[in-house]
Short mmCIF file of C-alpha atoms and ligand atoms in Angstrom, two decimals:
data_model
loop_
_atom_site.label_atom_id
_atom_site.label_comp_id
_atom_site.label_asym_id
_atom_site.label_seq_id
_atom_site.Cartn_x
_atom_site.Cartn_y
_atom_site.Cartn_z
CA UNK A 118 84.35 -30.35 -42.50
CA UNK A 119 84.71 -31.89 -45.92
CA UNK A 120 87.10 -34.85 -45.07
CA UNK A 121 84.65 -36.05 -42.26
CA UNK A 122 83.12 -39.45 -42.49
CA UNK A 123 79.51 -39.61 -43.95
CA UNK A 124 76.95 -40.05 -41.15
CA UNK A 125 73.90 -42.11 -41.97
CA UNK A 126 70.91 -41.60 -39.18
CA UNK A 127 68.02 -43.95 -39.68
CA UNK A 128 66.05 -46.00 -37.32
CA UNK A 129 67.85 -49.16 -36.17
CA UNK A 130 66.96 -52.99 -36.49
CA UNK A 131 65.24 -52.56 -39.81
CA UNK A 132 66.35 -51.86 -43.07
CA UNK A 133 63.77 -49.57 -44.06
CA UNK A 134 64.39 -46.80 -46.07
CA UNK A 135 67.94 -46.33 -44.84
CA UNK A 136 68.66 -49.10 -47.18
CA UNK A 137 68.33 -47.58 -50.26
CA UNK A 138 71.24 -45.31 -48.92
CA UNK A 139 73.15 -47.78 -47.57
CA UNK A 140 73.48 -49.67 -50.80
CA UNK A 141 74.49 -46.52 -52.75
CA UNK A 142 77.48 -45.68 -50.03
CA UNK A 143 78.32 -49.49 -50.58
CA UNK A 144 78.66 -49.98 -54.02
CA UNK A 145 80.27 -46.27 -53.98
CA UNK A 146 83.15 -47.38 -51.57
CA UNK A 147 82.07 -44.59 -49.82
CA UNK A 148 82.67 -45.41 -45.71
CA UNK A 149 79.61 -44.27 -43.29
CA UNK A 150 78.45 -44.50 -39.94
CA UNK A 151 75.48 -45.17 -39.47
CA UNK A 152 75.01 -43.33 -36.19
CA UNK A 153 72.24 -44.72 -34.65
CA UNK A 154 73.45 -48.12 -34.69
CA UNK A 155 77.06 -46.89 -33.54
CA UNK A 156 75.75 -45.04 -30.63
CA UNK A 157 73.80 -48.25 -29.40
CA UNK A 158 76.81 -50.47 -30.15
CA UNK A 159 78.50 -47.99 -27.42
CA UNK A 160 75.90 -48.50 -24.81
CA UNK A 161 74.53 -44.81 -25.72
CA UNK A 162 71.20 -44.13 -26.61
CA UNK A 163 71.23 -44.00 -30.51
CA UNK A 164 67.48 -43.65 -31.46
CA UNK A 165 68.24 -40.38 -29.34
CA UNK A 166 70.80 -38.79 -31.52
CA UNK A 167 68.41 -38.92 -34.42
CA UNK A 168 65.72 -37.47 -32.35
CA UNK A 169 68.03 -34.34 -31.44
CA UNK A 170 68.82 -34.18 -35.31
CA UNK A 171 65.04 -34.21 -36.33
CA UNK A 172 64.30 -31.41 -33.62
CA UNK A 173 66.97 -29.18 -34.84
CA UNK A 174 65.79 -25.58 -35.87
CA UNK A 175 69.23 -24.32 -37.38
CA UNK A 176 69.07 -26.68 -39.57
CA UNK A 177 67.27 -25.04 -43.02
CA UNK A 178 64.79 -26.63 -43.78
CA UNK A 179 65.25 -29.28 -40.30
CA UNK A 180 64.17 -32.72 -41.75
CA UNK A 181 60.74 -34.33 -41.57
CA UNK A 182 61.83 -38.03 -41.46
CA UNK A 183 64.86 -40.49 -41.71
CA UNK A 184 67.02 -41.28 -43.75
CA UNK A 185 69.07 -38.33 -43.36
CA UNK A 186 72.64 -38.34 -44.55
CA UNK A 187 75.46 -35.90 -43.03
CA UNK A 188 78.31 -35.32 -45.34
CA UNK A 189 80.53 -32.55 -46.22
CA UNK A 190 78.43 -30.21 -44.43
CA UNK A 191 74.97 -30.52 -45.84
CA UNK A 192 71.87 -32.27 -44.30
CA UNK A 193 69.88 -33.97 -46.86
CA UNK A 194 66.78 -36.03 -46.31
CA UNK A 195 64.09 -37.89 -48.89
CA UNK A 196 65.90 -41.16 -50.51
CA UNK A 197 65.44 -39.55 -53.65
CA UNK A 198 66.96 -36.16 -52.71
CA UNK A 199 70.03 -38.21 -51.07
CA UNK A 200 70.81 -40.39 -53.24
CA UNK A 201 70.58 -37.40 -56.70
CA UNK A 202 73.20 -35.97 -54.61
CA UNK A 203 75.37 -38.61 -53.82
CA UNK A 204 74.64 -40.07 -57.30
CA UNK A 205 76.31 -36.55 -58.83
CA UNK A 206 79.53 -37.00 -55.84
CA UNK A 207 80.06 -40.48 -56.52
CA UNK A 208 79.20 -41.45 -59.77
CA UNK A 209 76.26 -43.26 -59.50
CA UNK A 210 74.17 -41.04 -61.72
CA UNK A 211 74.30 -40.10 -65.48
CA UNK A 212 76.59 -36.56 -65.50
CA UNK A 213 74.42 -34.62 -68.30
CA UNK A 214 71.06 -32.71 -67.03
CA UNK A 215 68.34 -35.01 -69.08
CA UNK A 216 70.21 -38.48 -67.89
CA UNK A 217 70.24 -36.54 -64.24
CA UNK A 218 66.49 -35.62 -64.48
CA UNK A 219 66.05 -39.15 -65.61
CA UNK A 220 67.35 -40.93 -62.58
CA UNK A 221 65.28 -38.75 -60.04
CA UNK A 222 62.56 -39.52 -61.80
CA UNK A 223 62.41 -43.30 -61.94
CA UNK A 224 63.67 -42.62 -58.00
CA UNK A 225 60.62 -40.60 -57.45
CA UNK A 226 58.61 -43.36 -58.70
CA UNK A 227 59.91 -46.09 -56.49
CA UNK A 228 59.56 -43.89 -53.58
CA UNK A 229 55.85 -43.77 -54.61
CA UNK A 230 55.59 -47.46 -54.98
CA UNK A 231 57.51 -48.08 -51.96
CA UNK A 232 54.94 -45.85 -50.41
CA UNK A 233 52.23 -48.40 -51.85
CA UNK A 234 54.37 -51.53 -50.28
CA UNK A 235 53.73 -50.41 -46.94
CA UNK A 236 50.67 -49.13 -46.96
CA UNK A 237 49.78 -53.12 -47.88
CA UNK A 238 50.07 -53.73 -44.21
CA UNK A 239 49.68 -50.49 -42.90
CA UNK A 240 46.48 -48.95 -44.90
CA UNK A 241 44.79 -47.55 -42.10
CA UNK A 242 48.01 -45.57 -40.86
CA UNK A 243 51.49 -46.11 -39.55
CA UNK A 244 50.20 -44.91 -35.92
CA UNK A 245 48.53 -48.39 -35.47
CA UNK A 246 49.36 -51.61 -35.21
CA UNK A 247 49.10 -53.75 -38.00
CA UNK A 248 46.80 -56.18 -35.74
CA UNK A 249 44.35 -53.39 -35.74
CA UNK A 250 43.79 -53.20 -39.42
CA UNK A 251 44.22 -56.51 -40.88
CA UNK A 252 40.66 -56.17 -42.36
CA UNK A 253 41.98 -53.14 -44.30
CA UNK A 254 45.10 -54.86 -44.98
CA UNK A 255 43.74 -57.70 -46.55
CA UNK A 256 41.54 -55.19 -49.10
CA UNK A 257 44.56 -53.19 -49.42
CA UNK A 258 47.11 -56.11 -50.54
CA UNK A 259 44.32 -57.82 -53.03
CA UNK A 260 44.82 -54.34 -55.24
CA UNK A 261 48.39 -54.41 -54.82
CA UNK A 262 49.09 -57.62 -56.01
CA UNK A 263 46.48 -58.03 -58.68
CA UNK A 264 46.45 -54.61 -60.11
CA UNK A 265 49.30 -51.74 -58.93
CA UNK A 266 52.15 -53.80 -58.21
CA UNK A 267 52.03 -55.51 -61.52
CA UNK A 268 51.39 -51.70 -62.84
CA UNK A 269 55.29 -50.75 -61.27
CA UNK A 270 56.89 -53.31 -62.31
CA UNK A 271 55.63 -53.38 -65.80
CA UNK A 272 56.27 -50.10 -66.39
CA UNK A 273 59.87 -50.24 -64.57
CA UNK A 274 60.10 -53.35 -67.24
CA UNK A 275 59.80 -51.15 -70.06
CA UNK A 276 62.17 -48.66 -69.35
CA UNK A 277 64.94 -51.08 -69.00
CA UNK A 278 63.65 -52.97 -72.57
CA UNK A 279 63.81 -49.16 -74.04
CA UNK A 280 67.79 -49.62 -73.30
CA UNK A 281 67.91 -52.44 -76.10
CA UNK A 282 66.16 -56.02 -75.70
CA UNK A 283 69.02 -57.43 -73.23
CA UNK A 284 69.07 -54.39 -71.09
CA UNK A 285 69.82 -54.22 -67.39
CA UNK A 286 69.76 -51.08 -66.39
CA UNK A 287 67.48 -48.29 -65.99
CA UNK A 288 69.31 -44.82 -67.50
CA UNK A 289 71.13 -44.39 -70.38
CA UNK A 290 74.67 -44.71 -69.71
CA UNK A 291 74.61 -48.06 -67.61
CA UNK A 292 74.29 -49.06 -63.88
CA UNK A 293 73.20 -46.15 -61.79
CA UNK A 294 71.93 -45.68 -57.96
CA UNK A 295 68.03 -46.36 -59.55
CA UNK A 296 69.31 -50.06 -60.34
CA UNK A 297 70.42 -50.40 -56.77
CA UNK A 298 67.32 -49.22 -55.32
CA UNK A 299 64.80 -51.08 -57.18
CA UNK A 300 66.92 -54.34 -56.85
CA UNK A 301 65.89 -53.94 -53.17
CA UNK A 302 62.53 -53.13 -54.00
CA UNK A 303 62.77 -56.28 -55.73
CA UNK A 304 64.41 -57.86 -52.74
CA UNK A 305 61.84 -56.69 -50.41
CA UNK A 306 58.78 -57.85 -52.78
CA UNK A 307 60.11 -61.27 -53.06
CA UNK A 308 60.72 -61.28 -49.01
CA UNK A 309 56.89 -59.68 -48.49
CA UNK A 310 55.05 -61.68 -51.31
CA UNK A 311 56.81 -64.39 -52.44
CA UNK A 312 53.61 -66.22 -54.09
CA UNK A 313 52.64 -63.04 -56.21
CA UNK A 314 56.37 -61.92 -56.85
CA UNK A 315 56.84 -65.39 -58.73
CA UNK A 316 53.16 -64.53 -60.86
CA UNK A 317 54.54 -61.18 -61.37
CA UNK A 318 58.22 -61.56 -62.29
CA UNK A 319 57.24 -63.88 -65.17
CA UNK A 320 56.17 -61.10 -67.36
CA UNK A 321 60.08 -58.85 -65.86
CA UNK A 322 62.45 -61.22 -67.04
CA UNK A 323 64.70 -58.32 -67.32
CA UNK A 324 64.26 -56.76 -64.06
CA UNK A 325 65.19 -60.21 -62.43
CA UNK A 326 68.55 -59.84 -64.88
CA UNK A 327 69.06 -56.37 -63.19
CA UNK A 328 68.47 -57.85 -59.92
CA UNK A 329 71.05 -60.29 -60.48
CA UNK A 330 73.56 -58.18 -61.98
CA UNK A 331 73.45 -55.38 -58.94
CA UNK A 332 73.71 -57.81 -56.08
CA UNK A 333 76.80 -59.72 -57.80
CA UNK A 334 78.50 -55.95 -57.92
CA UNK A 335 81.60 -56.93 -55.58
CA UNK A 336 80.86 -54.13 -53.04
CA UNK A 337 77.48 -54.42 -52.73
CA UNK A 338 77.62 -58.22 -52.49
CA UNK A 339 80.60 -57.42 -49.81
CA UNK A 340 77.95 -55.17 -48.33
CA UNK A 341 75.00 -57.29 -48.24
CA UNK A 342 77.31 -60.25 -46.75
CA UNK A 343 78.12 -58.36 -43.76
CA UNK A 344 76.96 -57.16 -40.17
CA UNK A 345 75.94 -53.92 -41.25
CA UNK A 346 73.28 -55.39 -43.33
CA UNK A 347 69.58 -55.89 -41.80
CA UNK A 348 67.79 -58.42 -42.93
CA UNK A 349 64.33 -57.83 -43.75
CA UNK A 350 61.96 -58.20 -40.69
CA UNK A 351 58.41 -57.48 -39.58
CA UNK A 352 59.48 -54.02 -38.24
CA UNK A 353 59.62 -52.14 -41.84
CA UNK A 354 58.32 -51.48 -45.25
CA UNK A 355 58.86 -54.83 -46.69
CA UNK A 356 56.78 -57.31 -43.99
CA UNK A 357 55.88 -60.92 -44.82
CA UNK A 358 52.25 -61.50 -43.35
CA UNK A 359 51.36 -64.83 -45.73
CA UNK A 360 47.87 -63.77 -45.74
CA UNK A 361 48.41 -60.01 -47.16
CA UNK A 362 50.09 -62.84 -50.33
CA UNK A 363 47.30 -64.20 -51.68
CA UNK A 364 45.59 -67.69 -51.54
CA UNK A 365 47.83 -70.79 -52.48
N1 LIG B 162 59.71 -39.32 -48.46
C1 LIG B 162 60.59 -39.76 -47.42
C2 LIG B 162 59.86 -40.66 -46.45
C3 LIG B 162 60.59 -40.79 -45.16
C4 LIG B 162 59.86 -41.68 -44.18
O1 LIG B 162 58.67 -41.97 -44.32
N2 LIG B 162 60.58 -42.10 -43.15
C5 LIG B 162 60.02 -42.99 -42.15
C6 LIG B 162 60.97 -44.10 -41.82
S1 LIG B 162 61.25 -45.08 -43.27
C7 LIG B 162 59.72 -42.20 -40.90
O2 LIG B 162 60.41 -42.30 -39.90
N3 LIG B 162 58.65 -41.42 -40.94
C8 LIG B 162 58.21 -40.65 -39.82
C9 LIG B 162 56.96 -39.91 -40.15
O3 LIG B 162 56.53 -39.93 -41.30
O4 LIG B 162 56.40 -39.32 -39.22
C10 LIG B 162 61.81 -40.47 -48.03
O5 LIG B 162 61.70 -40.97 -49.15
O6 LIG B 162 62.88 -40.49 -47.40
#
């Protein structure tokens, strides 16, 4: 049904991935329910609904992994493949194919370094605890702070600066769901390693400026001052172990 309300399923208690969406549907005034959570809040078992979603064969191709949005009839999962779509409905994207292309591409890249984040505390795989590989961990977080974090944000530095020398934004055309996303990157780097994320943001004075300008956006700053918004916690992508951050 087109008119239905957008359905968000992603894991509950974290923000994980599900954020990125969440902050697009926010600053688009678009409402959602985010299923899980509403099923709980009923006394029903919510991680179960997204189970039954992520086992569903009629649903071409069924999806690997939350986030998954349902709206207007489609099932979409990825971040990146969500939020291109929602980014076209709700005008969070540039309209013109090479502005489009654009977007998904910086997207694609933040998924990747996102990817990188997690696998700080997680490098031996997401099937084990963290206690079981803080060996790895530690190895694993000394190249992401000194060499591939840097790396991201450097090069996410210079795209903006290509906009003009003030810049804010990532695509031509202005704010756009890729400024959204990586000012919770941003967020989450500064929660996870808040030691190396002041070393590193010296040299991105203008991604701290984009930062800045997407969380004073009234909705999302609406959004990010209410219940439906997780604080980060040692459950998801963005964890603060203060030994994975370097020596003081
Ligand atoms: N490429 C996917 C990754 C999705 C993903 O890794 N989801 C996590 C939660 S944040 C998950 O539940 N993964 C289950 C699995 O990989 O088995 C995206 O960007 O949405």
């Amino acid at each position: 049904m087109s008119d239905e309300r957008y359905e968000l399923y992603y894991w509950p208690g974290l923000p994980g991935r599900g954020e990125f969406i969440r902050l697009a549907l926010a600053d688009a005034g678009v409402p959602w329910t985010d299923v899980v959570r509403a099923r709980q809040a009923a006394g029903e078992d919510g991680v179960a609904a997204l189970l039954e979603v992520l086992q569903r064969d009629d649903l071409s191709p069924p999806p690997f992994a939350p986030p998954i949005l349902h709206a207007r009839g489609l099932w979409i999962s990825h971040v990146a493949v969500i939020l291109d779509w929602l980014g076209g409905e709700h005008g969070l994207a540039p309209s013109d194919e090479a502005g489009r292309l654009a977007a998904h591409q910086l997207q694609l890249t933040l998924t990747d370094f996102v990817a990188e984040a997690h696998d700080t505390h997680h490098p031996g795989g997401s099937n084990l605890a963290y206690e079981e590989q803080t060996e790895e961990a530690l190895v694993r977080s000394k190249s992401f702070r000194e060499a591939r974090a840097p790396k991201f944000l450097g090069y996410f530095e210079r795209v903006v600066r290509a906009h003009g020398e003030d810049a804010d934004h990532l695509v031509a055309g202005g704010h756009s769901y890729v400024d959204l996303s990586l000012a919770h990157v941003l967020d989450g780097l500064a929660y996870a390693f808040p030691r190396a994320f002041a070393q590193w943001t010296k040299q991105t004075p203008r991604l701290i400026a984009l930062r800045d300008r997407v969380f004073a956006r009234e909705r999302v700053a609406a959004y990010r001052a209410s219940d439906e918004h997780v604080a980060f916690n040692e459950h998801g992508i963005f964890r603060h172990y203060p030994e994975l951050d370097g020596d003081a």
